N, CA, C and O atoms as a DFTB+ gen file, in Angstrom:
784 C
 N C O
     1  1       0.881      -1.197      -0.043
     2  2       0.076       0.031       0.016
     3  2       0.873       1.224      -0.003
     4  3       1.944       1.284       0.601
     5  1       0.351       2.275      -0.736
     6  2       1.177       3.529      -0.785
     7  2       0.766       4.446       0.472
     8  3      -0.410       4.702       0.734
     9  1       1.708       4.849       1.118
    10  2       1.425       5.733       2.260
    11  2       1.089       7.124       1.886
    12  3       1.736       7.689       1.004
    13  1       0.121       7.707       2.500
    14  2      -0.330       9.060       2.133
    15  2      -0.732       9.765       3.449
    16  3      -1.288       9.176       4.377
    17  1      -0.399      11.096       3.451
    18  2      -0.763      11.846       4.631
    19  2      -2.161      12.465       4.413
    20  3      -2.453      12.957       3.323
    21  1      -3.018      12.439       5.441
    22  2      -4.257      13.028       5.437
    23  2      -4.144      14.353       6.185
    24  3      -3.883      14.375       7.388
    25  1      -4.333      15.409       5.493
    26  2      -4.024      16.755       6.047
    27  2      -5.192      17.254       6.906
    28  3      -5.891      18.199       6.541
    29  1      -5.383      16.611       8.031
    30  2      -6.359      17.069       8.967
    31  2      -6.028      16.599      10.384
    32  3      -5.388      15.567      10.585
    33  1      -6.500      17.416      11.389
    34  2      -6.394      16.904      12.694
    35  2      -7.725      16.518      13.296
    36  3      -7.862      16.257      14.491
    37  1      -8.723      16.495      12.381
    38  2     -10.111      16.241      12.793
    39  2     -10.365      14.720      12.770
    40  3     -10.365      14.104      11.705
    41  1     -10.569      14.159      13.887
    42  2     -10.673      12.635      13.971
    43  2     -11.930      12.158      13.185
    44  3     -11.934      11.083      12.586
    45  1     -12.921      12.944      13.210
    46  2     -14.214      12.589      12.493
    47  2     -13.937      12.485      10.979
    48  3     -14.455      11.595      10.305
    49  1     -13.124      13.396      10.467
    50  2     -12.795      13.344       9.024
    51  2     -11.938      12.155       8.694
    52  3     -12.103      11.535       7.644
    53  1     -10.994      11.822       9.610
    54  2     -10.113      10.702       9.369
    55  2     -10.955       9.428       9.299
    56  3     -10.736       8.619       8.398
    57  1     -11.870       9.224      10.171
    58  2     -12.769       8.026      10.218
    59  2     -13.566       7.997       9.005
    60  3     -13.732       6.922       8.429
    61  1     -14.106       9.136       8.532
    62  2     -14.929       9.106       7.236
    63  2     -14.175       8.745       6.046
    64  3     -14.719       8.128       5.130
    65  1     -12.843       9.127       6.004
    66  2     -12.176       9.001       4.705
    67  2     -11.244       7.809       4.676
    68  3     -10.922       7.396       3.562
    69  1     -10.776       7.210       5.729
    70  2      -9.758       6.194       5.626
    71  2     -10.241       5.012       4.920
    72  3      -9.449       4.487       4.138
    73  1     -11.486       4.463       5.068
    74  2     -11.905       3.363       4.352
    75  2     -11.908       3.477       2.860
    76  3     -11.454       2.576       2.156
    77  1     -12.417       4.581       2.375
    78  2     -12.385       4.809       0.948
    79  2     -10.987       4.950       0.454
    80  3     -10.691       4.424      -0.619
    81  1     -10.116       5.601       1.128
    82  2      -8.738       5.714       0.701
    83  2      -7.973       4.385       0.667
    84  3      -7.106       4.136      -0.171
    85  1      -8.365       3.539       1.656
    86  2      -7.749       2.264       1.703
    87  2      -8.133       1.414       0.542
    88  3      -7.330       0.594       0.097
    89  1      -9.400       1.576      -0.006
    90  2      -9.888       0.899      -1.224
    91  2      -9.036       1.310      -2.412
    92  3      -8.921       0.547      -3.371
    93  1      -8.407       2.545      -2.375
    94  2      -7.572       3.039      -3.450
    95  2      -6.189       2.554      -3.258
    96  3      -5.327       2.913      -4.059
    97  1      -5.896       1.780      -2.282
    98  2      -4.562       1.265      -2.057
    99  2      -3.674       2.189      -1.296
   100  3      -2.449       2.108      -1.391
   101  1      -4.300       3.106      -0.508
   102  2      -3.515       4.080       0.299
   103  2      -3.577       3.625       1.769
   104  3      -4.630       3.280       2.305
   105  1      -2.346       3.647       2.403
   106  2      -2.215       3.550       3.892
   107  2      -2.338       4.962       4.367
   108  3      -1.486       5.780       4.021
   109  1      -3.318       5.301       5.121
   110  2      -3.592       6.723       5.560
   111  2      -2.907       6.976       6.839
   112  3      -3.074       6.226       7.801
   113  1      -2.117       8.042       6.881
   114  2      -1.526       8.456       8.156
   115  2      -2.005       9.891       8.378
   116  3      -1.769      10.764       7.544
   117  1      -2.665      10.125       9.485
   118  2      -3.125      11.536       9.846
   119  2      -1.940      12.439      10.104
   120  3      -0.931      11.986      10.644
   121  1      -2.035      13.737       9.724
   122  2      -0.929      14.567      10.055
   123  2      -0.581      14.753      11.465
   124  3       0.539      15.134      11.805
   125  1      -1.542      14.485      12.305
   126  2      -1.346      14.606      13.769
   127  2      -0.270      13.595      14.228
   128  3       0.423      13.824      15.219
   129  1      -0.146      12.464      13.481
   130  2       0.950      11.483      13.818
   131  2       2.298      12.007      13.518
   132  3       3.280      11.443      14.000
   133  1       2.416      13.021      12.773
   134  2       3.744      13.689      12.447
   135  2       4.038      14.868      13.333
   136  3       5.129      15.437      13.300
   137  1       2.998      15.248      14.172
   138  2       3.200      16.226      15.130
   139  2       3.079      17.702      14.626
   140  3       3.636      18.617      15.233
   141  1       2.340      17.904      13.509
   142  2       2.195      19.289      13.085
   143  2       0.717      19.540      12.800
   144  3      -0.058      18.605      12.604
   145  1       0.328      20.863      12.779
   146  2      -1.138      21.189      12.603
   147  2      -1.171      21.893      11.194
   148  3      -0.166      22.269      10.591
   149  1      -2.416      22.013      10.774
   150  2      -2.617      22.738       9.444
   151  2      -2.251      24.185       9.412
   152  3      -2.267      24.849      10.449
   153  1      -1.912      24.711       8.227
   154  2      -1.578      26.074       8.149
   155  2      -2.877      26.919       8.368
   156  3      -3.986      26.396       8.265
   157  1      -2.715      28.177       8.660
   158  2      -3.841      29.075       8.722
   159  2      -4.612      28.998       7.440
   160  3      -4.009      28.983       6.367
   161  1      -5.970      28.947       7.504
   162  2      -6.786      28.972       6.262
   163  2      -7.019      30.407       5.879
   164  3      -7.789      31.115       6.527
   165  1      -6.343      30.849       4.804
   166  2      -6.328      32.186       4.357
   167  2      -7.138      32.249       2.984
   168  3      -7.485      33.344       2.542
   169  1      -7.415      31.142       2.359
   170  2      -8.085      31.140       1.033
   171  2      -9.501      31.715       1.150
   172  3     -10.122      31.781       2.211
   173  1      -9.947      32.121      -0.031
   174  2     -11.335      32.598      -0.139
   175  2     -12.303      31.646      -0.628
   176  3     -13.477      31.989      -0.771
   177  1     -11.882      30.403      -0.913
   178  2     -12.717      29.300      -1.352
   179  2     -12.299      27.980      -0.670
   180  3     -11.189      27.868      -0.149
   181  1     -13.220      26.969      -0.682
   182  2     -12.817      25.704      -0.130
   183  2     -11.687      25.104      -1.002
   184  3     -10.830      24.401      -0.467
   185  1     -11.662      25.358      -2.310
   186  2     -10.573      24.739      -3.109
   187  2      -9.230      25.327      -2.661
   188  3      -8.277      24.575      -2.456
   189  1      -9.137      26.585      -2.514
   190  2      -7.903      27.197      -2.108
   191  2      -7.392      26.674      -0.795
   192  3      -6.221      26.313      -0.679
   193  1      -8.261      26.629       0.205
   194  2      -7.862      26.133       1.485
   195  2      -7.438      24.671       1.444
   196  3      -6.466      24.311       2.108
   197  1      -8.127      23.809       0.689
   198  2      -7.771      22.373       0.499
   199  2      -6.430      22.242      -0.122
   200  3      -5.618      21.451       0.357
   201  1      -6.145      22.969      -1.159
   202  2      -4.831      22.978      -1.843
   203  2      -3.711      23.348      -0.832
   204  3      -2.682      22.678      -0.738
   205  1      -3.947      24.377      -0.132
   206  2      -2.955      24.895       0.771
   207  2      -2.672      23.880       1.875
   208  3      -1.505      23.698       2.222
   209  1      -3.654      23.221       2.434
   210  2      -3.454      22.233       3.490
   211  2      -2.727      21.044       2.906
   212  3      -1.811      20.536       3.553
   213  1      -3.083      20.558       1.702
   214  2      -2.472      19.358       1.117
   215  2      -0.942      19.717       0.835
   216  3      -0.040      18.933       1.130
   217  1      -0.731      20.875       0.281
   218  2       0.676      21.224      -0.026
   219  2       1.566      21.237       1.199
   220  3       2.693      20.741       1.212
   221  1       0.987      21.835       2.225
   222  2       1.725      21.949       3.483
   223  2       2.044      20.605       4.100
   224  3       3.170      20.367       4.535
   225  1       1.025      19.698       4.140
   226  2       1.158      18.370       4.650
   227  2       2.215      17.623       3.873
   228  3       3.057      16.945       4.462
   229  1       2.187      17.735       2.589
   230  2       3.117      17.012       1.703
   231  2       4.598      17.588       1.852
   232  3       5.574      16.839       1.796
   233  1       4.700      18.914       2.037
   234  2       6.007      19.484       2.330
   235  2       6.594      19.008       3.660
   236  3       7.782      18.717       3.796
   237  1       5.641      18.946       4.671
   238  2       6.128      18.542       6.052
   239  2       6.530      17.061       6.120
   240  3       7.319      16.696       6.993
   241  1       6.026      16.207       5.247
   242  2       6.142      14.778       5.302
   243  2       6.945      14.098       4.243
   244  3       7.548      13.040       4.426
   245  1       6.915      14.791       3.087
   246  2       7.537      14.153       1.922
   247  2       6.657      13.107       1.231
   248  3       7.079      12.399       0.318
   249  1       5.409      13.049       1.716
   250  2       4.423      12.053       1.170
   251  2       3.450      12.718       0.264
   252  3       3.347      13.944       0.267
   253  1       2.690      11.918      -0.557
   254  2       1.509      12.437      -1.219
   255  2       0.534      12.862      -0.078
   256  3       0.572      12.365       1.047
   257  1      -0.335      13.822      -0.470
   258  2      -1.308      14.278       0.571
   259  2      -2.686      14.428       0.004
   260  3      -2.885      14.771      -1.161
   261  1      -3.593      14.170       0.833
   262  2      -5.023      14.529       0.581
   263  2      -5.485      15.466       1.693
   264  3      -5.139      15.284       2.861
   265  1      -6.261      16.456       1.316
   266  2      -6.796      17.462       2.212
   267  2      -8.255      17.631       1.827
   268  3      -8.633      17.549       0.658
   269  1      -9.061      17.869       2.856
   270  2     -10.456      18.206       2.692
   271  2     -10.702      19.568       3.279
   272  3     -10.303      19.820       4.416
   273  1     -11.351      20.468       2.542
   274  2     -11.947      21.639       3.222
   275  2     -13.453      21.614       3.029
   276  3     -13.903      21.512       1.888
   277  1     -14.222      21.697       4.039
   278  2     -15.584      21.538       3.938
   279  2     -16.308      22.397       4.876
   280  3     -15.711      22.921       5.816
   281  1     -17.597      22.576       4.671
   282  2     -18.326      23.422       5.614
   283  2     -19.881      23.361       5.272
   284  3     -20.340      22.692       4.346
   285  1     -20.563      24.078       6.064
   286  2     -21.977      24.189       5.947
   287  2     -22.301      25.567       5.301
   288  3     -21.804      26.602       5.743
   289  1     -23.118      25.545       4.282
   290  2     -23.531      26.765       3.589
   291  2     -24.985      26.974       3.775
   292  3     -25.763      26.130       3.330
   293  1     -25.434      28.053       4.411
   294  2     -26.831      28.244       4.777
   295  2     -27.354      29.397       3.888
   296  3     -26.834      30.509       3.970
   297  1     -28.312      29.161       3.091
   298  2     -28.921      30.137       2.130
   299  2     -29.322      31.510       2.841
   300  3     -28.911      32.595       2.430
   301  1     -30.083      31.376       3.841
   302  2     -30.647      32.579       4.477
   303  2     -29.582      33.443       5.185
   304  3     -29.837      34.607       5.494
   305  1     -28.418      32.885       5.434
   306  2     -27.326      33.606       6.055
   307  2     -26.278      33.988       5.071
   308  3     -25.134      34.227       5.457
   309  1     -26.611      34.055       3.836
   310  2     -25.669      34.514       2.782
   311  2     -24.504      33.582       2.653
   312  3     -23.422      34.014       2.257
   313  1     -24.678      32.299       2.974
   314  2     -23.551      31.307       2.804
   315  2     -22.860      30.966       4.148
   316  3     -22.064      30.029       4.214
   317  1     -23.180      31.755       5.246
   318  2     -22.519      31.409       6.489
   319  2     -22.932      29.984       6.949
   320  3     -23.962      29.478       6.504
   321  1     -22.212      29.393       7.753
   322  2     -20.857      29.723       8.214
   323  2     -19.785      29.531       7.127
   324  3     -18.722      30.149       7.175
   325  1     -20.082      28.670       6.155
   326  2     -19.130      28.533       4.969
   327  2     -17.730      28.217       5.346
   328  3     -17.485      27.282       6.109
   329  1     -16.767      28.999       4.814
   330  2     -15.348      28.768       5.119
   331  2     -14.985      28.744       6.551
   332  3     -13.938      28.231       6.947
   333  1     -15.916      29.340       7.379
   334  2     -15.613      29.598       8.799
   335  2     -16.342      28.571       9.645
   336  3     -16.471      28.744      10.856
   337  1     -16.810      27.525       9.032
   338  2     -17.673      26.524       9.723
   339  2     -17.066      25.979      11.096
   340  3     -17.744      25.883      12.119
   341  1     -15.773      25.648      11.013
   342  2     -15.124      25.058      12.158
   343  2     -14.872      26.062      13.253
   344  3     -14.724      25.690      14.417
   345  1     -14.820      27.365      12.888
   346  2     -14.574      28.343      13.879
   347  2     -15.591      29.465      13.946
   348  3     -15.280      30.607      14.283
   349  1     -16.804      29.101      13.615
   350  2     -17.870      30.060      13.548
   351  2     -18.111      30.828      14.843
   352  3     -18.405      32.023      14.820
   353  1     -17.985      30.138      15.961
   354  2     -18.276      30.767      17.218
   355  2     -16.909      31.310      17.878
   356  3     -16.851      31.701      19.044
   357  1     -15.848      31.287      17.014
   358  2     -14.495      31.810      17.490
   359  2     -13.566      30.562      17.530
   360  3     -13.995      29.408      17.558
   361  1     -12.256      30.907      17.531
   362  2     -11.187      29.894      17.426
   363  2     -11.118      29.044      18.608
   364  3     -10.671      27.899      18.535
   365  1     -11.558      29.576      19.735
   366  2     -11.454      28.914      21.049
   367  2     -12.762      28.161      21.420
   368  3     -12.934      27.718      22.556
   369  1     -13.613      28.039      20.496
   370  2     -14.923      27.311      20.772
   371  2     -14.980      25.940      20.086
   372  3     -14.150      25.605      19.240
   373  1     -16.003      25.155      20.488
   374  2     -16.198      23.782      19.959
   375  2     -17.366      23.597      19.058
   376  3     -18.090      24.560      18.803
   377  1     -17.582      22.475      18.585
   378  2     -18.732      22.161      17.771
   379  2     -20.072      22.571      18.303
   380  3     -20.935      23.086      17.591
   381  1     -20.217      22.316      19.623
   382  2     -21.512      22.708      20.290
   383  2     -21.761      24.237      20.239
   384  3     -22.881      24.690      20.004
   385  1     -20.717      24.985      20.460
   386  2     -20.813      26.428      20.417
   387  2     -21.142      26.922      18.992
   388  3     -21.945      27.842      18.836
   389  1     -20.561      26.350      17.999
   390  2     -20.809      26.640      16.673
   391  2     -22.232      26.342      16.345
   392  3     -22.862      27.160      15.674
   393  1     -22.806      25.215      16.771
   394  2     -24.218      24.904      16.435
   395  2     -25.140      25.897      17.165
   396  3     -26.155      26.322      16.613
   397  1     -24.783      26.263      18.407
   398  2     -25.657      27.200      19.091
   399  2     -25.703      28.572      18.431
   400  3     -26.756      29.209      18.396
   401  1     -24.591      29.022      17.919
   402  2     -24.534      30.285      17.246
   403  2     -25.404      30.222      16.017
   404  3     -26.183      31.133      15.736
   405  1     -25.257      29.105      15.271
   406  2     -26.012      28.927      14.071
   407  2     -27.579      28.960      14.409
   408  3     -28.343      29.729      13.825
   409  1     -27.978      28.096      15.361
   410  2     -29.401      28.050      15.748
   411  2     -29.891      29.383      16.218
   412  3     -31.058      29.711      16.006
   413  1     -29.030      30.190      16.867
   414  2     -29.489      31.587      17.309
   415  2     -29.784      32.428      16.174
   416  3     -30.775      33.158      16.151
   417  1     -28.864      32.338      15.139
   418  2     -29.014      33.234      13.934
   419  2     -30.110      32.811      13.026
   420  3     -30.559      33.584      12.180
   421  1     -30.584      31.514      13.193
   422  2     -31.612      31.007      12.369
   423  2     -33.037      31.202      12.994
   424  3     -34.027      30.880      12.337
   425  1     -33.146      31.687      14.161
   426  2     -34.484      31.750      14.916
   427  2     -35.515      32.591      14.158
   428  3     -36.705      32.306      14.286
   429  1     -35.151      33.570      13.407
   430  2     -36.084      34.414      12.695
   431  2     -36.182      34.049      11.188
   432  3     -36.859      34.755      10.440
   433  1     -35.531      32.982      10.743
   434  2     -35.388      32.698       9.351
   435  2     -36.479      31.675       8.942
   436  3     -36.640      30.655       9.611
   437  1     -37.220      31.942       7.857
   438  2     -38.154      30.938       7.353
   439  2     -37.528      30.022       6.394
   440  3     -37.889      28.848       6.323
   441  1     -36.541      30.545       5.602
   442  2     -35.777      29.764       4.659
   443  2     -34.744      28.987       5.399
   444  3     -33.766      29.559       5.879
   445  1     -34.924      27.714       5.508
   446  2     -34.014      26.753       6.265
   447  2     -33.016      26.020       5.370
   448  3     -32.205      25.233       5.857
   449  1     -33.077      26.286       4.022
   450  2     -32.225      25.549       3.142
   451  2     -30.731      25.691       3.422
   452  3     -30.224      26.760       3.760
   453  1     -30.052      24.548       3.261
   454  2     -28.557      24.552       3.587
   455  2     -27.927      23.418       2.801
   456  3     -28.649      22.550       2.312
   457  1     -26.609      23.390       2.658
   458  2     -25.947      22.305       2.098
   459  2     -24.523      22.172       2.718
   460  3     -23.813      23.133       3.016
   461  1     -24.204      20.897       2.871
   462  2     -22.785      20.594       3.250
   463  2     -22.046      20.503       1.933
   464  3     -22.519      19.918       0.959
   465  1     -20.845      21.117       1.940
   466  2     -19.978      21.087       0.778
   467  2     -18.571      20.619       1.127
   468  3     -17.956      21.100       2.079
   469  1     -18.084      19.690       0.351
   470  2     -16.707      19.212       0.691
   471  2     -15.835      19.301      -0.603
   472  3     -16.258      18.853      -1.669
   473  1     -14.650      19.869      -0.489
   474  2     -13.700      19.917      -1.524
   475  2     -12.481      19.075      -1.068
   476  3     -11.829      19.373      -0.068
   477  1     -12.213      18.020      -1.846
   478  2     -11.041      17.171      -1.544
   479  2      -9.991      17.257      -2.603
   480  3     -10.294      17.098      -3.785
   481  1      -8.711      17.513      -2.201
   482  2      -7.620      17.701      -3.113
   483  2      -6.621      16.640      -2.866
   484  3      -6.359      16.301      -1.712
   485  1      -6.015      16.068      -3.953
   486  2      -4.931      15.095      -3.881
   487  2      -3.737      15.706      -4.537
   488  3      -3.860      16.247      -5.636
   489  1      -2.568      15.648      -3.912
   490  2      -1.325      16.130      -4.466
   491  2      -0.296      14.957      -4.428
   492  3      -0.157      14.267      -3.418
   493  1       0.417      14.764      -5.569
   494  2       1.448      13.667      -5.542
   495  2       2.649      14.111      -4.687
   496  3       3.302      13.310      -4.019
   497  1       2.898      15.397      -4.744
   498  2       4.043      15.946      -4.030
   499  2       3.796      17.451      -3.879
   500  3       2.904      17.967      -4.551
   501  1       4.539      18.188      -3.030
   502  2       4.305      19.584      -2.672
   503  2       4.166      20.517      -3.881
   504  3       3.414      21.487      -3.790
   505  1       4.846      20.280      -5.004
   506  2       4.828      21.136      -6.105
   507  2       4.054      20.621      -7.274
   508  3       4.223      21.063      -8.411
   509  1       3.187      19.662      -6.970
   510  2       2.349      18.962      -8.035
   511  2       1.592      20.051      -8.789
   512  3       0.765      20.743      -8.194
   513  1       1.855      20.220     -10.081
   514  2       1.136      21.303     -10.804
   515  2      -0.279      20.966     -11.198
   516  3      -1.027      21.800     -11.709
   517  1      -0.645      19.648     -10.931
   518  2      -1.954      19.212     -11.380
   519  2      -2.686      18.560     -10.241
   520  3      -2.831      17.338     -10.196
   521  1      -3.136      19.362      -9.338
   522  2      -3.901      18.784      -8.194
   523  2      -5.177      18.127      -8.646
   524  3      -5.906      18.705      -9.451
   525  1      -5.475      16.941      -8.160
   526  2      -6.822      16.376      -8.391
   527  2      -7.865      16.983      -7.443
   528  3      -7.673      16.961      -6.228
   529  1      -8.931      17.506      -7.965
   530  2      -9.833      18.194      -7.182
   531  2     -11.291      17.538      -7.302
   532  3     -11.779      17.322      -8.411
   533  1     -11.923      17.250      -6.187
   534  2     -13.268      16.690      -6.300
   535  2     -14.127      17.405      -5.285
   536  3     -13.691      17.743      -4.185
   537  1     -15.394      17.628      -5.703
   538  2     -16.311      18.347      -4.884
   539  2     -17.613      17.617      -4.680
   540  3     -18.193      17.156      -5.663
   541  1     -18.112      17.481      -3.466
   542  2     -19.280      16.820      -3.241
   543  2     -20.204      17.783      -2.335
   544  3     -19.699      18.585      -1.550
   545  1     -21.508      17.651      -2.495
   546  2     -22.420      18.388      -1.692
   547  2     -23.681      17.552      -1.378
   548  3     -24.094      16.682      -2.146
   549  1     -24.275      17.872      -0.185
   550  2     -25.532      17.251       0.306
   551  2     -26.455      18.475       0.619
   552  3     -26.085      19.418       1.318
   553  1     -27.615      18.383       0.074
   554  2     -28.605      19.454       0.276
   555  2     -29.618      19.035       1.385
   556  3     -30.129      17.916       1.423
   557  1     -29.843      19.945       2.208
   558  2     -30.833      19.653       3.335
   559  2     -31.394      20.882       3.950
   560  3     -31.500      21.898       3.262
   561  1     -31.764      20.866       5.200
   562  2     -32.326      22.028       5.970
   563  2     -31.744      22.047       7.331
   564  3     -31.220      21.048       7.824
   565  1     -31.844      23.256       7.973
   566  2     -31.353      23.505       9.329
   567  2     -32.612      23.410      10.191
   568  3     -33.585      24.136       9.992
   569  1     -32.556      22.484      11.160
   570  2     -33.593      22.274      12.128
   571  2     -33.523      23.371      13.198
   572  3     -32.515      24.074      13.278
   573  1     -34.589      23.541      14.040
   574  2     -34.562      24.553      15.094
   575  2     -33.973      23.996      16.354
   576  3     -33.749      24.777      17.279
   577  1     -33.690      22.671      16.484
   578  2     -33.085      22.080      17.520
   579  2     -32.294      20.929      17.161
   580  3     -32.506      20.390      16.075
   581  1     -31.321      20.444      18.019
   582  2     -30.484      19.319      17.593
   583  2     -31.237      17.982      17.814
   584  3     -32.085      17.840      18.695
   585  1     -30.852      16.991      16.927
   586  2     -31.365      15.661      16.973
   587  2     -30.269      14.691      16.626
   588  3     -29.583      14.888      15.623
   589  1     -30.070      13.644      17.415
   590  2     -29.115      12.577      17.112
   591  2     -27.870      12.729      17.865
   592  3     -27.505      13.827      18.285
   593  1     -27.151      11.547      18.061
   594  2     -26.055      11.514      18.903
   595  2     -24.738      11.142      18.033
   596  3     -23.626      11.190      18.559
   597  1     -24.908      10.782      16.728
   598  2     -23.707      10.383      15.981
   599  2     -23.136      11.548      15.256
   600  3     -23.681      12.649      15.340
   601  1     -22.064      11.358      14.548
   602  2     -21.433      12.457      13.753
   603  2     -20.726      13.369      14.554
   604  3     -20.384      13.113      15.709
   605  1     -20.466      14.568      13.893
   606  2     -19.743      15.657      14.529
   607  2     -20.128      16.986      13.831
   608  3     -20.938      17.018      12.904
   609  1     -19.536      18.025      14.301
   610  2     -19.835      19.335      13.684
   611  2     -21.297      19.753      13.722
   612  3     -21.892      19.852      14.795
   613  1     -21.879      19.998      12.548
   614  2     -23.322      20.470      12.399
   615  2     -24.222      19.368      12.230
   616  3     -25.417      19.610      12.060
   617  1     -23.783      18.135      12.254
   618  2     -24.634      16.981      11.949
   619  2     -25.997      16.963      12.663
   620  3     -27.030      16.666      12.062
   621  1     -25.961      17.307      14.032
   622  2     -27.242      17.161      14.743
   623  2     -28.305      18.245      14.284
   624  3     -29.477      18.087      14.625
   625  1     -27.962      19.258      13.580
   626  2     -28.941      20.265      13.155
   627  2     -29.239      20.180      11.700
   628  3     -30.140      20.864      11.213
   629  1     -28.460      19.302      10.930
   630  2     -28.593      19.268       9.527
   631  2     -29.561      18.108       9.103
   632  3     -29.202      16.931       9.110
   633  1     -30.761      18.507       8.749
   634  2     -31.783      17.507       8.313
   635  2     -31.602      17.113       6.823
   636  3     -31.465      17.967       5.947
   637  1     -31.607      15.790       6.582
   638  2     -31.269      15.260       5.254
   639  2     -32.621      14.587       4.733
   640  3     -32.922      13.457       5.118
   641  1     -33.400      15.277       3.881
   642  2     -34.700      14.874       3.424
   643  2     -34.656      13.405       2.781
   644  3     -35.583      12.640       3.047
   645  1     -33.734      13.032       2.041
   646  2     -33.776      11.635       1.467
   647  2     -33.841      10.527       2.559
   648  3     -34.361       9.443       2.293
   649  1     -33.331      10.785       3.755
   650  2     -33.365       9.753       4.752
   651  2     -34.348      10.204       5.913
   652  3     -34.565       9.459       6.869
   653  1     -34.911      11.408       5.792
   654  2     -35.920      11.836       6.799
   655  2     -35.283      11.918       8.212
   656  3     -35.946      11.656       9.216
   657  1     -34.030      12.273       8.262
   658  2     -33.454      12.389       9.591
   659  2     -32.228      13.331       9.492
   660  3     -31.840      13.727       8.393
   661  1     -31.619      13.688      10.655
   662  2     -30.429      14.404      10.663
   663  2     -29.207      13.529      10.357
   664  3     -29.279      12.304      10.455
   665  1     -28.079      14.164       9.983
   666  2     -26.925      13.373       9.832
   667  2     -26.423      12.727      11.065
   668  3     -25.733      11.708      11.022
   669  1     -26.765      13.315      12.164
   670  2     -26.471      12.724      13.447
   671  2     -27.307      11.532      13.883
   672  3     -27.010      10.815      14.839
   673  1     -28.358      11.376      13.122
   674  2     -29.235      10.177      13.373
   675  2     -28.940       8.964      12.488
   676  3     -29.447       7.859      12.680
   677  1     -28.050       9.262      11.467
   678  2     -27.604       8.111      10.546
   679  2     -26.527       7.328      11.305
   680  3     -25.787       7.886      12.115
   681  1     -26.460       6.075      11.036
   682  2     -25.337       5.374      11.642
   683  2     -24.126       5.605      10.833
   684  3     -24.204       5.953       9.655
   685  1     -22.988       5.414      11.457
   686  2     -21.724       5.802      10.871
   687  2     -21.457       5.254       9.494
   688  3     -20.951       5.954       8.618
   689  1     -21.816       3.939       9.300
   690  2     -21.555       3.324       7.988
   691  2     -22.436       4.000       6.847
   692  3     -22.007       4.136       5.701
   693  1     -23.637       4.391       7.230
   694  2     -24.552       4.982       6.199
   695  2     -24.105       6.396       5.948
   696  3     -24.177       6.836       4.800
   697  1     -23.651       7.143       6.928
   698  2     -23.162       8.542       6.730
   699  2     -21.930       8.457       5.811
   700  3     -21.772       9.256       4.888
   701  1     -21.052       7.457       6.091
   702  2     -19.867       7.396       5.262
   703  2     -20.156       7.102       3.752
   704  3     -19.320       7.378       2.891
   705  1     -21.334       6.548       3.464
   706  2     -21.751       6.275       2.045
   707  2     -22.486       7.572       1.505
   708  3     -22.366       7.856       0.313
   709  1     -23.193       8.311       2.294
   710  2     -24.083       9.365       1.874
   711  2     -23.564      10.757       1.853
   712  3     -24.080      11.586       1.103
   713  1     -22.523      11.073       2.672
   714  2     -22.215      12.404       2.954
   715  2     -21.483      13.140       1.806
   716  3     -21.001      12.534       0.849
   717  1     -21.431      14.431       1.953
   718  2     -20.726      15.322       0.977
   719  2     -19.301      14.857       0.772
   720  3     -18.788      14.859      -0.347
   721  1     -18.669      14.460       1.854
   722  2     -17.307      13.972       1.813
   723  2     -17.231      12.626       1.061
   724  3     -16.248      12.366       0.367
   725  1     -18.237      11.794       1.193
   726  2     -18.209      10.525       0.525
   727  2     -18.456      10.746      -0.959
   728  3     -17.892      10.036      -1.791
   729  1     -19.252      11.677      -1.287
   730  2     -19.443      11.996      -2.744
   731  2     -18.154      12.518      -3.398
   732  3     -17.762      12.082      -4.481
   733  1     -17.515      13.461      -2.706
   734  2     -16.269      13.954      -3.113
   735  2     -15.208      12.858      -3.262
   736  3     -14.525      12.777      -4.283
   737  1     -15.087      12.055      -2.277
   738  2     -14.107      10.924      -2.251
   739  2     -14.416       9.955      -3.443
   740  3     -13.500       9.481      -4.116
   741  1     -15.636       9.696      -3.665
   742  2     -15.903       8.790      -4.818
   743  2     -15.534       9.425      -6.184
   744  3     -15.036       8.748      -7.083
   745  1     -15.795      10.748      -6.310
   746  2     -15.260      11.461      -7.497
   747  2     -13.835      11.377      -7.676
   748  3     -13.350      11.115      -8.777
   749  1     -13.066      11.609      -6.538
   750  2     -11.666      11.524      -6.566
   751  2     -11.196      10.011      -6.905
   752  3     -10.246       9.798      -7.658
   753  1     -11.880       9.063      -6.338
   754  2     -11.575       7.652      -6.695
   755  2     -11.649       7.411      -8.166
   756  3     -10.788       6.743      -8.739
   757  1     -12.725       7.976      -8.822
   758  2     -12.940       7.778     -10.256
   759  2     -11.798       8.389     -11.046
   760  3     -11.263       7.785     -11.976
   761  1     -11.423       9.658     -10.635
   762  2     -10.337      10.334     -11.294
   763  2      -9.029       9.487     -11.213
   764  3      -8.362       9.247     -12.219
   765  1      -8.703       9.055      -9.986
   766  2      -7.439       8.251      -9.790
   767  2      -7.427       6.941     -10.446
   768  3      -6.377       6.492     -10.906
   769  1      -8.627       6.248     -10.522
   770  2      -8.738       5.010     -11.210
   771  2      -8.587       5.187     -12.762
   772  3      -8.003       4.348     -13.448
   773  1      -9.134       6.302     -13.259
   774  2      -8.936       6.567     -14.738
   775  2      -7.486       6.784     -15.136
   776  3      -7.107       6.482     -16.268
   777  1      -6.621       7.331     -14.175
   778  2      -5.248       7.683     -14.453
   779  2      -4.372       6.356     -14.444
   780  3      -3.278       6.302     -15.006
   781  1      -4.933       5.310     -13.773
   782  2      -4.013       4.112     -13.686
   783  2      -3.969       3.358     -14.985
   784  3      -3.267       2.352     -15.091
């Protein structure tokens, strides 16, 4: 198996991605095992941030790298929390604080439409001029209260109509198949398989 660094410190992302990457013949090593954190996210798009994270992880390890930049995009809030999904309530806050801020901002909104968006980038090496880019999205709605115990991030408030439940009410295996990250990973898998 080819060793690859996964440019994230988010254990939830590692769990969601490692199975699919193993199917591609990659032995996944999270960047936390190398003792470094991601660079500051200064991009203006999910694509820019994902490329930056993958490039940095590849530079730090000498390995091919995969990075995901993802977030929740809420129509009524002009796309918030968007790029700032992980730090919506501030850099020193957690997932629960982010969800509470979102729910507070949504109290007066009738339009509850939202989508999870994931951009996954694969780089062979730090100066790879041809990054493989895959984007996945899941469309749903923001509930007025949390439901479910599984998942992480905004999963307890994101209602997914095709399954009539929140992402936090899906079991882990099902979420791995249906999520925005799964969609992007499958796109990436097709790209890499076509190149072989």
